[in-house]
CSV table of C-alpha atoms and ligand atoms in Angstrom, one decimal:
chain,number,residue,atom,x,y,z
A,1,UNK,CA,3.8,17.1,-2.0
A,2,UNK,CA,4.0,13.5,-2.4
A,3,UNK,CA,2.5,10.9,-4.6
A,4,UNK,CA,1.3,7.4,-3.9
A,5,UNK,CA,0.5,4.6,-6.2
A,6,UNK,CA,-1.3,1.6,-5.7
A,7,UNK,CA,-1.6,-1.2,-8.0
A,8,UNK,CA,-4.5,-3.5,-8.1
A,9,UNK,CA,-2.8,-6.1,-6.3
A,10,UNK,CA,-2.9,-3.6,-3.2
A,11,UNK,CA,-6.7,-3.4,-3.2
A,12,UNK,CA,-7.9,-6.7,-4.3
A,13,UNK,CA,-10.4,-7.2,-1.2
A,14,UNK,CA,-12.0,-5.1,1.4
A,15,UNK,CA,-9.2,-5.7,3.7
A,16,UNK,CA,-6.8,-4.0,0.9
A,17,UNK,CA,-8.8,-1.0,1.2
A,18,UNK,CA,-8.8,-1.2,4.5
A,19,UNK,CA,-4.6,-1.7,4.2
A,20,UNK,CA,-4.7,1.4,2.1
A,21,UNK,CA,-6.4,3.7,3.9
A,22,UNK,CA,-4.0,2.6,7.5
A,23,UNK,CA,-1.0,3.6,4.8
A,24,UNK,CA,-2.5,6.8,4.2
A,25,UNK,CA,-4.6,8.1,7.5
A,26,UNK,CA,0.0,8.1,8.5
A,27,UNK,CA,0.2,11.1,5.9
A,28,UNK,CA,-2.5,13.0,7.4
A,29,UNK,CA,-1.1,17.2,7.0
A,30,UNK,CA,0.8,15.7,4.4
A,31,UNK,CA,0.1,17.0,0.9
A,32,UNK,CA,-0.7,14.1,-1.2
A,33,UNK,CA,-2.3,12.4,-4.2
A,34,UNK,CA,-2.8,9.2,-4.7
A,35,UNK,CA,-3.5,6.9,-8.1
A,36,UNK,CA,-5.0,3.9,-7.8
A,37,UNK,CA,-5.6,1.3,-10.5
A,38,UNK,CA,-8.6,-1.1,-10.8
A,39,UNK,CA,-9.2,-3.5,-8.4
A,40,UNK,CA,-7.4,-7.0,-8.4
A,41,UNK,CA,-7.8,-8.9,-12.4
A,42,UNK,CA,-10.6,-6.4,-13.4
A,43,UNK,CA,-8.9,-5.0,-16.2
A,44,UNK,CA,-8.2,-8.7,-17.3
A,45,UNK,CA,-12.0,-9.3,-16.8
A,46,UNK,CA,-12.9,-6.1,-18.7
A,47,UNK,CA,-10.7,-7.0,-21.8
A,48,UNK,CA,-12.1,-10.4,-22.1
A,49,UNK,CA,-15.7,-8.6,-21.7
A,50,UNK,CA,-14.8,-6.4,-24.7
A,51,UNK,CA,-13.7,-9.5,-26.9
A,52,UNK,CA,-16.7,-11.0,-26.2
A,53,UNK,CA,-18.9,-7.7,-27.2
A,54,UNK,CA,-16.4,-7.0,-30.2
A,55,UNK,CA,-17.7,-10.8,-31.3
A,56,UNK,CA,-21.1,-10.7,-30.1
A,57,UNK,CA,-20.5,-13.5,-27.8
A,58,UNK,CA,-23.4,-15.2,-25.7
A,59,UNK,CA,-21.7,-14.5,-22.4
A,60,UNK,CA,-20.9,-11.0,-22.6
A,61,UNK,CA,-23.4,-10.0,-19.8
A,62,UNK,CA,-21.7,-12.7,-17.6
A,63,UNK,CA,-18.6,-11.4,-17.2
A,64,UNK,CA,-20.5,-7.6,-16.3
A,65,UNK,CA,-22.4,-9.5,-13.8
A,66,UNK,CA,-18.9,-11.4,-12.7
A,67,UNK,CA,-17.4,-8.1,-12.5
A,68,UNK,CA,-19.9,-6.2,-10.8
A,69,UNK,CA,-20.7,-9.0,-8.1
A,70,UNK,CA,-16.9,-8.4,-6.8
A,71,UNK,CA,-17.4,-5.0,-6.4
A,72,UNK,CA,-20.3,-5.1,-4.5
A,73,UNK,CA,-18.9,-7.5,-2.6
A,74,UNK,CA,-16.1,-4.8,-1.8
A,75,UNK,CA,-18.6,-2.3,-1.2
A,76,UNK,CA,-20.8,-4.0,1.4
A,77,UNK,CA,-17.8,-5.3,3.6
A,78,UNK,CA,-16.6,-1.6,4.3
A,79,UNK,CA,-19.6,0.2,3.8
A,80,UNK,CA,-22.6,-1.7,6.3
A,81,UNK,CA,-25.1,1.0,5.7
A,82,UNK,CA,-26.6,-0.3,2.1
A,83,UNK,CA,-27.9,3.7,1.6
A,84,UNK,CA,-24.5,5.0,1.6
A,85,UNK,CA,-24.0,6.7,-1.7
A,86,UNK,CA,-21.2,4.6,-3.0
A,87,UNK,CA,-23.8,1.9,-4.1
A,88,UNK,CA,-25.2,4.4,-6.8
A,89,UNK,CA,-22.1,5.7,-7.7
A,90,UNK,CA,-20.9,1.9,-8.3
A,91,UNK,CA,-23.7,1.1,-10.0
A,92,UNK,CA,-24.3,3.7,-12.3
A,93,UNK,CA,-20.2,3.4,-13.3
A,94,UNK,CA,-21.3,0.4,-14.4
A,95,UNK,CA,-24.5,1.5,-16.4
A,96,UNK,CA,-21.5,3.3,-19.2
A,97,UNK,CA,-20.8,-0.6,-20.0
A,98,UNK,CA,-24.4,-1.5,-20.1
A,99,UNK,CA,-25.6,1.5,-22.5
A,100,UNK,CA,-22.4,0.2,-24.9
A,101,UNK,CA,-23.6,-3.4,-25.0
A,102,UNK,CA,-26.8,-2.5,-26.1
A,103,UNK,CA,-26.0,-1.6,-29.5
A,104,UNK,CA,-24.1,-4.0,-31.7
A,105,UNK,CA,-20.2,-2.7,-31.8
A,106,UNK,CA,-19.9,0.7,-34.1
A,107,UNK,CA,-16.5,1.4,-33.4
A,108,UNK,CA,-13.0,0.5,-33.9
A,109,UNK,CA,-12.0,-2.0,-31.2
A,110,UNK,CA,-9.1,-0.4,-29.6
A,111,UNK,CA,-11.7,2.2,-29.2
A,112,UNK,CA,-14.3,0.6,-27.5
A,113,UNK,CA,-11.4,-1.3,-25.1
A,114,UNK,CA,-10.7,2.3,-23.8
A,115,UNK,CA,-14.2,3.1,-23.1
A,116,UNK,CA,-14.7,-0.2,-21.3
A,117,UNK,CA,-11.9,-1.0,-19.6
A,118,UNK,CA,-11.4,2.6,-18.0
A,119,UNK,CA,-14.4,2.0,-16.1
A,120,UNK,CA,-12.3,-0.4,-14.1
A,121,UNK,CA,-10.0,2.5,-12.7
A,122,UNK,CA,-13.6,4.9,-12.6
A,123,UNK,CA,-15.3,2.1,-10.2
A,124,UNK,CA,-12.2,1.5,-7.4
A,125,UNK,CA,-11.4,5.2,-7.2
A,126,UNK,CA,-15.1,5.7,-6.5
A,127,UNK,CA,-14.8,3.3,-3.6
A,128,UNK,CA,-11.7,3.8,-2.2
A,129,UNK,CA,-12.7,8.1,-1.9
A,130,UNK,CA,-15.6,7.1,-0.6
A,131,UNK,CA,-13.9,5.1,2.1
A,132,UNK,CA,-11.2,7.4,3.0
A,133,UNK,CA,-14.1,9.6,3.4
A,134,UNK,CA,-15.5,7.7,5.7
A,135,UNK,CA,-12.5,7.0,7.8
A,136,UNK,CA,-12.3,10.7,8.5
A,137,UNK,CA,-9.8,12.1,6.0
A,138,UNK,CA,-10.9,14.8,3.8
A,139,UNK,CA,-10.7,13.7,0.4
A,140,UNK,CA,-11.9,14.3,-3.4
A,141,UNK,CA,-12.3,12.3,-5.9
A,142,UNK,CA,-10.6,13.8,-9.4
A,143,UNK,CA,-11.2,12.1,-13.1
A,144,UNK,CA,-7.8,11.7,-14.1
A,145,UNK,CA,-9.1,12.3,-17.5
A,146,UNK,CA,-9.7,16.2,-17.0
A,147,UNK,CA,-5.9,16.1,-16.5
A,148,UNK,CA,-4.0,13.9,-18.4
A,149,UNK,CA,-4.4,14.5,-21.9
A,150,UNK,CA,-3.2,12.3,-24.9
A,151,UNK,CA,-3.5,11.9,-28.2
A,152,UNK,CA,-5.9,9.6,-30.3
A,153,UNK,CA,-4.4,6.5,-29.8
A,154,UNK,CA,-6.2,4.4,-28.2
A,155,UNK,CA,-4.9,1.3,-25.5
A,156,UNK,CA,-1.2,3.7,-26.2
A,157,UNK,CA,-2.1,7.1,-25.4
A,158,UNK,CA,0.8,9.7,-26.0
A,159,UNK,CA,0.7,12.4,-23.6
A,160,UNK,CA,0.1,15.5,-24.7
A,161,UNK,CA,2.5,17.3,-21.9
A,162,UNK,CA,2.2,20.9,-22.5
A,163,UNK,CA,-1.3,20.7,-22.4
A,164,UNK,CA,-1.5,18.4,-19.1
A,165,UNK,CA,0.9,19.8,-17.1
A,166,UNK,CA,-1.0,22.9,-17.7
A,167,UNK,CA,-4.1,21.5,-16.5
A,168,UNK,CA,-2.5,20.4,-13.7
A,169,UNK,CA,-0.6,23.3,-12.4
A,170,UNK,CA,-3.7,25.5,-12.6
A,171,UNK,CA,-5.9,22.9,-10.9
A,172,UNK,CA,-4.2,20.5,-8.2
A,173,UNK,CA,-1.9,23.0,-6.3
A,174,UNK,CA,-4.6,24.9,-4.6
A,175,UNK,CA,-6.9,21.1,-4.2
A,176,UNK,CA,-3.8,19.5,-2.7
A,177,UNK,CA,-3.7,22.6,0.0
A,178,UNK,CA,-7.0,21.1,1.4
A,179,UNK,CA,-7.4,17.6,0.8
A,180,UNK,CA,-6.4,14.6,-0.4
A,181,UNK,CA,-6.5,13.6,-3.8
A,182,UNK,CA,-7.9,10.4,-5.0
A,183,UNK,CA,-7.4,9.6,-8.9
A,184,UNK,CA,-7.0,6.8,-11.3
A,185,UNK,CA,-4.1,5.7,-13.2
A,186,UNK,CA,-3.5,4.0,-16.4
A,187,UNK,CA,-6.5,6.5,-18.4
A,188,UNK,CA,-6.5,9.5,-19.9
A,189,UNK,CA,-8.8,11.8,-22.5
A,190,UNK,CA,-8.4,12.7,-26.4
A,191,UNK,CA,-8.6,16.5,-26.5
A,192,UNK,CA,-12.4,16.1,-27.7
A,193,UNK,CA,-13.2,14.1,-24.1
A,194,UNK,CA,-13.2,10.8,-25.5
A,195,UNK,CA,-11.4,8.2,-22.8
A,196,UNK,CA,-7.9,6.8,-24.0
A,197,UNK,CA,-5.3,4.5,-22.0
A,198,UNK,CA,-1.8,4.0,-21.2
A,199,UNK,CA,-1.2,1.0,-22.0
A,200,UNK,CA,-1.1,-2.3,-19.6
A,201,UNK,CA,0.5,-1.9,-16.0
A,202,UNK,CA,0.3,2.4,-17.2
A,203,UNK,CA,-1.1,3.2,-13.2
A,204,UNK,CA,2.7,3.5,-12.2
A,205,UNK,CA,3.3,6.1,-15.7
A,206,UNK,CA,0.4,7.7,-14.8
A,207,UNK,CA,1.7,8.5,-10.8
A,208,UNK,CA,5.0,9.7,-12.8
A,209,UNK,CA,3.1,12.5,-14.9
A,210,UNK,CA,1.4,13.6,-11.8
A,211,UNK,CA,4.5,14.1,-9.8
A,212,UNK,CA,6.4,15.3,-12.8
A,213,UNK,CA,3.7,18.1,-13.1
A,214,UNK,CA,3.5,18.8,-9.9
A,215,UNK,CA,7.1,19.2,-9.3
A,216,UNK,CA,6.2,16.5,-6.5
A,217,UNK,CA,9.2,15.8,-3.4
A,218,UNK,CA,8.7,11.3,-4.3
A,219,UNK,CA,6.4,8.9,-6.1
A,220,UNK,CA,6.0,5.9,-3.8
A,221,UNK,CA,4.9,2.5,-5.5
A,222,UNK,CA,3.4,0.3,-2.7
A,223,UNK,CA,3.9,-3.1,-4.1
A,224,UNK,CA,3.6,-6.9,-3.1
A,225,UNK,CA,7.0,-7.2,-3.0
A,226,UNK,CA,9.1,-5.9,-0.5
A,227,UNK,CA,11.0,-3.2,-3.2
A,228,UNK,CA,12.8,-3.7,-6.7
A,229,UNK,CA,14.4,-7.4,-6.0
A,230,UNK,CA,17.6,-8.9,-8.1
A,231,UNK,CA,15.4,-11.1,-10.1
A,232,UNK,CA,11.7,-12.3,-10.0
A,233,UNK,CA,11.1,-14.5,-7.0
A,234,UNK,CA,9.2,-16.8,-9.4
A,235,UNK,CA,13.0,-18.1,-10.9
A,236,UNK,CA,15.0,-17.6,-8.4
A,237,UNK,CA,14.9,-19.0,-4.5
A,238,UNK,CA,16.8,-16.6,-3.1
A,239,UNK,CA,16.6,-13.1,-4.3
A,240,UNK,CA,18.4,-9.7,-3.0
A,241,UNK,CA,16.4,-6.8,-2.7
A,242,UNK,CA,18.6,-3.9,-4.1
A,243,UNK,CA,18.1,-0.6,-1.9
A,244,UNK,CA,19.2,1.8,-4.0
A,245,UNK,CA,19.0,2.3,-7.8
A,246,UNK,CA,20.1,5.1,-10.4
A,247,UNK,CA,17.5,6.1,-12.6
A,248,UNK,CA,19.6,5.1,-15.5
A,249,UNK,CA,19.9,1.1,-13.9
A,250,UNK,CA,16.1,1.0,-13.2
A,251,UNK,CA,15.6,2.0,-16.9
A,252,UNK,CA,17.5,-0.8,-18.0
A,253,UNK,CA,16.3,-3.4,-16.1
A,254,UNK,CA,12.4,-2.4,-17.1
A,255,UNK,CA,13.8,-2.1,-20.7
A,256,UNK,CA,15.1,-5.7,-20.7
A,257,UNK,CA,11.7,-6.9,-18.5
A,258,UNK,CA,12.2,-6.4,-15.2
A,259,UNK,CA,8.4,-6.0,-14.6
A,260,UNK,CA,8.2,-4.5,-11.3
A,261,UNK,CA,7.7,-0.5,-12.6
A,262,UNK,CA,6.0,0.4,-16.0
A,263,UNK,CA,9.2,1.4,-18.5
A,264,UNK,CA,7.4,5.1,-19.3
A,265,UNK,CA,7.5,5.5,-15.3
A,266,UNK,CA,11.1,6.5,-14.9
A,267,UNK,CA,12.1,8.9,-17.6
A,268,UNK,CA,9.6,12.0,-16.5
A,269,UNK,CA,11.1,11.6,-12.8
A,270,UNK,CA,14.7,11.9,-14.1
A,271,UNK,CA,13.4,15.0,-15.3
A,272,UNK,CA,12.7,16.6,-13.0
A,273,UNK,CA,14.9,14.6,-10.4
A,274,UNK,CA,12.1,13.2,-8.3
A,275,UNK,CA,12.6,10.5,-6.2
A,276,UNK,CA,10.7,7.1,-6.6
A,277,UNK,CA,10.3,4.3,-3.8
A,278,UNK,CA,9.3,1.4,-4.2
A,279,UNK,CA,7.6,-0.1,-1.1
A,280,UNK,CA,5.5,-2.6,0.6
A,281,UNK,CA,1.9,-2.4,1.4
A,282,UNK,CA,2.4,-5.3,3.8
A,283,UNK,CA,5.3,-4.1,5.0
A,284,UNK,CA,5.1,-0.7,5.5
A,285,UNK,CA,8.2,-0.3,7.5
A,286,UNK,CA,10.2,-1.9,5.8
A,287,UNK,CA,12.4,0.7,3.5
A,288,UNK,CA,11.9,-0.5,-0.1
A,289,UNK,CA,13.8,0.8,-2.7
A,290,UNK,CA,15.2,4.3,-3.6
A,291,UNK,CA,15.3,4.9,-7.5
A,292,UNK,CA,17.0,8.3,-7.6
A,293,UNK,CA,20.3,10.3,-8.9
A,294,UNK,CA,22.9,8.4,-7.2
A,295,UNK,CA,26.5,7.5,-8.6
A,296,UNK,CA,27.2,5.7,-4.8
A,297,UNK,CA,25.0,2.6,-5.0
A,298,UNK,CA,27.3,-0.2,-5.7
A,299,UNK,CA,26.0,-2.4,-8.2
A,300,UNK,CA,24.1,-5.6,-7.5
A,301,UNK,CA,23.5,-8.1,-10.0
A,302,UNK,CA,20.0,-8.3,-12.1
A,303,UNK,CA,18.5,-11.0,-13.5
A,304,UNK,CA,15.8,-11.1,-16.1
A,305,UNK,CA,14.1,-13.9,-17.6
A,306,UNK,CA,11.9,-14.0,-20.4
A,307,UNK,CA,10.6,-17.8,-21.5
A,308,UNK,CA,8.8,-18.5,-25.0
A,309,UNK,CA,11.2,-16.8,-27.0
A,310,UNK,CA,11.6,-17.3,-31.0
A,311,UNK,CA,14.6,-16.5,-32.9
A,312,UNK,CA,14.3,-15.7,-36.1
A,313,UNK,CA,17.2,-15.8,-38.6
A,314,UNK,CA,16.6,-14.0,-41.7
A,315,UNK,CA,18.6,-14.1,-45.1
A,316,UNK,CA,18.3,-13.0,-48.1
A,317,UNK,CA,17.4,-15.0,-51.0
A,318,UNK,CA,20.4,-13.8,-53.2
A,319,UNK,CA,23.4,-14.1,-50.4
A,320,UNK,CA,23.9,-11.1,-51.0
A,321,UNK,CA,25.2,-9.0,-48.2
A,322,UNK,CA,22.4,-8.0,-46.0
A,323,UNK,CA,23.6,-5.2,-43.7
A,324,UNK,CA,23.0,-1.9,-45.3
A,325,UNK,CA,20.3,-3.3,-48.0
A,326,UNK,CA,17.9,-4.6,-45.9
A,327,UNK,CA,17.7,-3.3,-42.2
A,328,UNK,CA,15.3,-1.1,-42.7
A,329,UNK,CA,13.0,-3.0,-44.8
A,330,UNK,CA,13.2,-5.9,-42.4
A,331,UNK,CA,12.5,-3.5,-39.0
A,332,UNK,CA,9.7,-1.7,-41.1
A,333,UNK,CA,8.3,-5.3,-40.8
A,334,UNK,CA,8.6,-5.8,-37.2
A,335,UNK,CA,6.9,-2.3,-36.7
A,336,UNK,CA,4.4,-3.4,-38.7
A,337,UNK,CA,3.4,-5.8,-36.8
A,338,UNK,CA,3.6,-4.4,-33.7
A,339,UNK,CA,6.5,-7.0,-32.6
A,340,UNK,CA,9.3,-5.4,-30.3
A,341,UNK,CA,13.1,-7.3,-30.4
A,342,UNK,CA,14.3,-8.6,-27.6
A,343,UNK,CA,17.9,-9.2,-28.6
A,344,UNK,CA,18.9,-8.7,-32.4
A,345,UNK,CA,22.5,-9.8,-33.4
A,346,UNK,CA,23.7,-9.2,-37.3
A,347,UNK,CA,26.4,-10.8,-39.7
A,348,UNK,CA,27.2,-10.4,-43.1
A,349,UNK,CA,24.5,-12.5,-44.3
A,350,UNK,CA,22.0,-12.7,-42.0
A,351,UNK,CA,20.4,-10.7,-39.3
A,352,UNK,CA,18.6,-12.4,-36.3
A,353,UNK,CA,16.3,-11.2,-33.5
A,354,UNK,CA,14.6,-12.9,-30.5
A,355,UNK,CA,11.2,-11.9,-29.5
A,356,UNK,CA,8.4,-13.0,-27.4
A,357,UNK,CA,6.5,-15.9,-29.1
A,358,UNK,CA,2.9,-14.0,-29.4
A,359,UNK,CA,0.9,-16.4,-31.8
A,360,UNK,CA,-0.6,-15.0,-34.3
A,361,UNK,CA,0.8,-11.7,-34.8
A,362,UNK,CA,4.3,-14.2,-35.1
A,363,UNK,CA,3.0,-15.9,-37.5
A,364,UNK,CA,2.0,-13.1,-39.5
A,365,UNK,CA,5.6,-11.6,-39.5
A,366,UNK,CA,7.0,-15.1,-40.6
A,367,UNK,CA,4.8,-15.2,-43.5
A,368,UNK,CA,5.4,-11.5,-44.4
A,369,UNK,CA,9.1,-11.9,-44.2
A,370,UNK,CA,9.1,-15.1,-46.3
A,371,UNK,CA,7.8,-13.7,-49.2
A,372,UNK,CA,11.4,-11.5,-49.3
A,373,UNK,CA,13.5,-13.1,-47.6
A,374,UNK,CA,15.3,-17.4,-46.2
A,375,UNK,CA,13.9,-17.4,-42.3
A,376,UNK,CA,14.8,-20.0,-40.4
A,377,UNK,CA,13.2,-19.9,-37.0
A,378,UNK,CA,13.5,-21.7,-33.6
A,379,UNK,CA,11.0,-21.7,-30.4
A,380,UNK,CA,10.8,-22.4,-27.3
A,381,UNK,CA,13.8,-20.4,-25.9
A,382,UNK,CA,14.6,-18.7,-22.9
A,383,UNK,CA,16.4,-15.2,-22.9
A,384,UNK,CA,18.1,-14.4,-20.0
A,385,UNK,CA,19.9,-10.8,-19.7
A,386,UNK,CA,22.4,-10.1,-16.6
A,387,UNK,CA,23.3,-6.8,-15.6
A,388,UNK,CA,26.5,-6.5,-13.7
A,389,UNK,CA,27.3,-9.5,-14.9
A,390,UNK,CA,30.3,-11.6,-14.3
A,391,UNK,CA,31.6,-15.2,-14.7
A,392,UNK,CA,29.8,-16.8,-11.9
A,393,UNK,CA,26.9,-14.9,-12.6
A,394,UNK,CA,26.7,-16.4,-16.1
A,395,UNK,CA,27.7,-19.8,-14.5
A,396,UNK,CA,24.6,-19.7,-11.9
A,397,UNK,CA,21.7,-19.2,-14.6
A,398,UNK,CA,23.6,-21.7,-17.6
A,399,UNK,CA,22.7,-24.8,-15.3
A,400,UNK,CA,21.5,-27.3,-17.8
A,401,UNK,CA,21.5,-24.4,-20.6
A,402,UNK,CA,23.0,-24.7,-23.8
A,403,UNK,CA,23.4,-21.0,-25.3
A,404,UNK,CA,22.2,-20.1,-28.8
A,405,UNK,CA,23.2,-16.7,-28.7
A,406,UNK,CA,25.3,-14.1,-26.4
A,407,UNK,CA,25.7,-10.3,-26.4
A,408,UNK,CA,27.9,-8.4,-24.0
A,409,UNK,CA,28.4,-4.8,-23.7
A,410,UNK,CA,30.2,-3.8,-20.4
A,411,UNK,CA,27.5,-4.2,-17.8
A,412,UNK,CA,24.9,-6.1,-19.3
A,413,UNK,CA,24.9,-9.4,-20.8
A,414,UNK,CA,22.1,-11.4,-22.5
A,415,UNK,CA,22.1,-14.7,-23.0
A,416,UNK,CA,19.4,-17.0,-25.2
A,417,UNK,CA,19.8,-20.0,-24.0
A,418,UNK,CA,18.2,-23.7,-24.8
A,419,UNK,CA,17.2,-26.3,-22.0
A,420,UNK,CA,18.9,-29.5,-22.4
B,1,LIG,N1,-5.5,-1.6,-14.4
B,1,LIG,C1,-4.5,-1.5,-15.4
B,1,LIG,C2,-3.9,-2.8,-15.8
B,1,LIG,O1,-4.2,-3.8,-15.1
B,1,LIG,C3,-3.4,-0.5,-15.1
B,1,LIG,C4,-2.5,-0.9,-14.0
B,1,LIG,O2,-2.8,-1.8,-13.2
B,1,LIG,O3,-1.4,-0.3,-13.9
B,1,LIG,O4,-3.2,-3.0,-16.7
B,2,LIG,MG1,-1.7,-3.5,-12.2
C-alpha cells in the first residue's frame, strides 16, 4: 500500500481538488491512503481566530465568517447540487468553533488552539471524501484522531506509538482492502479523546506514522515544487533539483532548515526503510525526488538560508572559565524559553549561539541571562549552512558578506555572515 500527502498548497481552490482527485483516480486498484492538510492559509486564519478569542477581540466572528466563506466557496464550485450533503457536514464542522466562542475562554490556550485549529484539517478532508466520492472512487472518510494517539501536549503532540500503531494495524488493513482512505494530517487525540497537534507543517509527520504503521511500500509528498531542490528558489535563481537523497542527508538538511519536509517526517521511514518521494502536483510526470537507503547518490550541494538571526555571546561575570561551569545552566535557559540554536560555538570564556530573532520570547532570554551572566548581542544576521560544501561553494553565497562566525565539520559548513 501506498501513502499520499497533500499539503494545503495542493488544494487551495476547487481546481486543486479537482488536481487531486486526477492524481488519484491514476491509483485506482491501488491500495492507498491519503492525508490531507487544511486548505490553503486556513490554519494561519484559525490561529489568528484563536488569538483573537484568547483576548476577547471584537473581530473574532470575522475571521469564522472569513474562513467559512472560502470554503463554501470550495464547496459550491465542485459540488452544483446545493442539497448534496457536504454543505451540512461543512457547516456543522464549523458549528465546534461556534459552541467554543460562545463562552468566554476556560482553558489553557495551547488547549483551545488544538480544538480550533484542527477543525481546519476536519473541514477539507470532509470535502475532498466527498468529492472523490463523487468522482466515482470508493472512498471513506477516517478521523485521524481515532488513530494517532499522543500525549497531552498540546500544538507538540508526542506520539504514543505502541498504542497507534496498534490502532492502526487492527483497523486500516482490512479498510484499505476496499477503499480508499481519506484522513487528515497534522492532529491527533489525548488518550481521553481530547484533540492534540503536531506541530506546524506536521501533515507530512503525520503521512510518516501512517506508513510507518502500516509497513506501507512509499510516502509520496505532492508538493509545489518540482521535488527536494539545492536551495530555496526564493535565494537562489538557478536551483538543482537533487533526484536522489539518503535518509541521513534529508535529515540534515530539514535539521539545518531546509523546509521542504517536516524534520519528524524522516526518522519513522528509516525505520522501517520506506521510501519517500517527493513530487509535483503540477507535474505529475515529472520524477521528483527519492529519499531512501542509498549510498550511490553522489552528493549535490545544499544550501540553507536563514535571515533575522541574533548572536548572542554570553560571559561570565567573573572571567572565570565557562565551559564545564556553566553549559548547562545556560541551555536550561534556552529550553526554558522554548528557543532552539541554530549554530553554537564555545571558547574559554564565552559561549555563543545564533538563533532566529523571535521578539519577545528573545527578549525574555536576554533579560533572564543578564541577571547571571556579560551578553553581548548582535541582530540582523543571516546564517547560511552548506552541505557538501567546497571553496567555490563558500565563495558563491559570501558575495558582499562579511562572516561573523564559521563551523565546518567534513560535509557541512555554516556560515553567519553580515551584509556589507
Ligand atoms: N495545516 C497545518 C499547517 O498549516 C499542517 C500542515 O499543513 O502540514 O501547519
Ligand atoms: Mg502546510
Amino acid at each position: 500500500m501506498q501513502v499520499f500527502k497533500f499539503g494545503g498548497a495542493s488544494v487551495k481552490d476547487a481546481d486543486g481538488v479537482v488536481n487531486l482527485g486526477r492524481i488519484v483516480s491514476a491509483y485506482r486498484g491501488h491500495q492507498l491512503l491519503i492525508v490531507v492538510s487544511a486548505m490553503g492559509k486556513t490554519t494561519n486564519l484559525l490561529e489568528r481566530l484563536v488569538q483573537q478569542y484568547f483576548t476577547q477581540a471584537d473581530d473574532t466572528y470575522d475571521l469564522l465568517q472569513q474562513a467559512k466563506r472560502y470554503h463554501e466557496d470550495i464547496v459550491q464550485a465542485l459540488f452544483p447540487d446545493g442539497n448534496h450533503p457536504v454543505y451540512n457536514e461543512v457547516a456543522n464542522r464549523f458549528v465546534e468553533i461556534e459552541w467554543i466562542l460562545e463562552e468566554p475562554p476556560m482553558d489553557p490556550y495551547d488547549y483551545l488552539y488544538d480544538q480550533i485549529v484542527a477543525v481546519g484539517e476536519l473541514v477539507s478532508t470532509t470535502i475532498i471524501s466527498h468529492y472523490l466520492h463523487a468522482i466515482g472512487l470508493t472512498t471513506k472518510w477516517l478521523d485521524a484522531r481515532d488513530y494517532i494517539l499522543t500525549d497531552n501536549t498540546h500544538r507538540e503532540g508526542r506520539v504514543a506509538w505502541e498504542a497507534t500503531e496498534a490502532r492502526i494495524q487492527d483497523n486500516l488493513p482490512d479498510l484499505l482492502e476496499h477503499q480508499l482512505l481519506v484522513t487528515q494530517g497534522f492532529i491527533g487525540s489525548t488518550s481521553e479523546n481530547f484533540t492534540t497537534t503536531l506541530g506546524r507543517e506536521g501533515s507530512d509527520y503525520s503521512a510518516a506514522i501512517f506508513a510507518a504503521c502500516l509497513g506501507a511500500e512509499s510516502v509520496t509528498i505532492w508538493k509545489d515544487v518540482p521535488g527536494v531542490l539545492n536551495a530555496d528558489p526564493k535565494w537562489f535563481d538557478q536551483t538543482e533539483l537533487i533526484p536522489e537523497l539518503s535518509y541521513l542527508d534529508a535529515i540534515e538538511l530539514t535539521y539545518y532548515g531546509a523546509t521542504v519536509i517536516h524534520p519528524k517526517t524522516i526518522k519513522p521511514l528509516q525505520n522501517k526503510n520506506i521510501t519517500l518521494h517527493v513530487k509535483s502536483f503540477i507535474d505529475i510526470e515529472n520524477g521528483g525526488t527519492q529519499i531512501r537507503s542509498t549510498k550511490e547518490s553522489l552528493p549535490v550541494p545544499s544550501f540553507i538560508f536563514k535571515v533575522n538571526q541574533v548572536l548572542i555571546s554570553i560571559l561570565p561575570k567573573d572571567f572565570s572559565f565557562i565551559v564545564e561551569d556553566n553549559l548547562s545552566d545556560i541551555f536550561s535557559r534556552f529550553h526554558a524559553h522554548k528557543i532552539k540554536v541554530n549554530m553554537m560555538h564555545n571558547s574559554a570564556v564565552s559561549f555563543s549561539v545564533s538563533i532566529d530573532n523571535t521578539g519577545d520570547n528573545v527578549e525574555a532570554l536576554l533579560l533572564d541571562l543578564r541577571s547571571r551572566y556579560d551578553i553581548r548581542h548582535q541582530i540582523g544576521l543571516e546564517l547560511i549552512t552548506i552541505r557538501y560544501y567546497n571553496q567555490q561553494t563558500i565563495a558563491r553565497v559570501l558575495v558582499e558578506k562579511e562572516i561573523i562566525m564559521e563551523l565546518k565539520d567534513s560535509y557541512t559548513c555554516q556560515l553567519l555572515v553580515r551584509k556589507l
